[in-house]
Amino acid sequence: RIVAVERVLGRIIADKSIPKVMQNGPYDRQAFLRHLKVRIAGYDWDTYYGMFMRMSWLKAFGLAAQVRW
């Protein structure tokens, strides 16, 4: 079952026609390449970097900080 899920997930991740939104995308790219041997295509937006661009004066940009704002 896990292999089937990995196969489907790998197809979605490699499909550039499906936009991907991530939290800390550079880490996600490394993790998917390391564990599934798949390069992310269609990396469209990163919430962590988006939060930084919007509110660079904050000291934290993770999901917990985003929920507060």
GROMACS .gro file of N, CA and C in nm, residues 31-62:
model
   96
   31ALA      N    1   1.370   1.669   0.063
   31ALA     CA    2   1.307   1.551   0.122
   31ALA      C    3   1.243   1.462   0.016
   32PHE      N    4   1.171   1.521  -0.079
   32PHE     CA    5   1.108   1.441  -0.184
   32PHE      C    6   1.212   1.376  -0.274
   33LEU      N    7   1.319   1.447  -0.302
   33LEU     CA    8   1.424   1.390  -0.385
   33LEU      C    9   1.493   1.275  -0.311
   34ARG      N   10   1.519   1.293  -0.183
   34ARG     CA   11   1.587   1.191  -0.104
   34ARG      C   12   1.501   1.067  -0.083
   35HIS      N   13   1.374   1.087  -0.048
   35HIS     CA   14   1.290   0.973  -0.011
   35HIS      C   15   1.214   0.909  -0.126
   36LEU      N   16   1.167   0.991  -0.221
   36LEU     CA   17   1.089   0.936  -0.332
   36LEU      C   18   1.163   0.939  -0.465
   37LYS      N   19   1.281   1.001  -0.465
   37LYS     CA   20   1.360   1.017  -0.589
   37LYS      C   21   1.281   1.093  -0.695
   38VAL      N   22   1.207   1.196  -0.651
   38VAL     CA   23   1.122   1.275  -0.740
   38VAL      C   24   1.157   1.423  -0.724
   39ARG      N   25   1.171   1.492  -0.837
   39ARG     CA   26   1.190   1.637  -0.834
   39ARG      C   27   1.054   1.705  -0.840
   40ILE      N   28   1.037   1.806  -0.757
   40ILE     CA   29   0.911   1.880  -0.753
   40ILE      C   30   0.902   1.970  -0.875
   41ALA      N   31   0.792   1.960  -0.946
   41ALA     CA   32   0.766   2.046  -1.061
   41ALA      C   33   0.639   2.125  -1.032
   42GLY      N   34   0.636   2.251  -1.072
   42GLY     CA   35   0.518   2.333  -1.049
   42GLY      C   36   0.516   2.395  -0.910
   43TYR      N   37   0.634   2.416  -0.852
   43TYR     CA   38   0.646   2.480  -0.721
   43TYR      C   39   0.605   2.625  -0.739
   44ASP      N   40   0.484   2.657  -0.697
   44ASP     CA   41   0.421   2.785  -0.729
   44ASP      C   42   0.433   2.890  -0.619
   45TRP      N   43   0.425   2.850  -0.493
   45TRP     CA   44   0.425   2.947  -0.384
   45TRP      C   45   0.477   2.882  -0.257
   46ASP      N   46   0.542   2.962  -0.176
   46ASP     CA   47   0.592   2.915  -0.047
   46ASP      C   48   0.536   3.006   0.061
   47THR      N   49   0.457   2.951   0.152
   47THR     CA   50   0.392   3.032   0.254
   47THR      C   51   0.494   3.094   0.350
   48TYR      N   52   0.602   3.024   0.377
   48TYR     CA   53   0.705   3.077   0.467
   48TYR      C   54   0.769   3.202   0.408
   49TYR      N   55   0.812   3.193   0.283
   49TYR     CA   56   0.875   3.308   0.219
   49TYR      C   57   0.773   3.418   0.190
   50GLY      N   58   0.652   3.380   0.160
   50GLY     CA   59   0.546   3.478   0.139
   50GLY      C   60   0.520   3.560   0.264
   51MET      N   61   0.519   3.493   0.378
   51MET     CA   62   0.500   3.563   0.505
   51MET      C   63   0.616   3.657   0.532
   52PHE      N   64   0.737   3.614   0.501
   52PHE     CA   65   0.854   3.700   0.520
   52PHE      C   66   0.843   3.825   0.432
   53MET      N   67   0.804   3.807   0.307
   53MET     CA   68   0.792   3.922   0.217
   53MET      C   69   0.684   4.018   0.264
   54ARG      N   70   0.580   3.964   0.323
   54ARG     CA   71   0.468   4.047   0.367
   54ARG      C   72   0.498   4.118   0.499
   55MET      N   73   0.564   4.048   0.592
   55MET     CA   74   0.586   4.102   0.726
   55MET      C   75   0.728   4.073   0.773
   56SER      N   76   0.825   4.130   0.707
   56SER     CA   77   0.965   4.098   0.734
   56SER      C   78   1.013   4.144   0.872
   57TRP      N   79   0.939   4.228   0.940
   57TRP     CA   80   0.980   4.274   1.072
   57TRP      C   81   0.954   4.171   1.183
   58LEU      N   82   0.875   4.070   1.153
   58LEU     CA   83   0.846   3.967   1.254
   58LEU      C   84   0.969   3.882   1.282
   59LYS      N   85   0.971   3.818   1.397
   59LYS     CA   86   1.083   3.731   1.433
   59LYS      C   87   1.060   3.586   1.397
   60ALA      N   88   0.934   3.550   1.364
   60ALA     CA   89   0.901   3.412   1.328
   60ALA      C   90   0.809   3.413   1.206
   61PHE      N   91   0.825   3.313   1.119
   61PHE     CA   92   0.747   3.307   0.995
   61PHE      C   93   0.682   3.172   0.973
   62GLY      N   94   0.687   3.084   1.070
   62GLY     CA   95   0.629   2.950   1.057
   62GLY      C   96   0.478   2.955   1.058
   0.00000   0.00000   0.00000
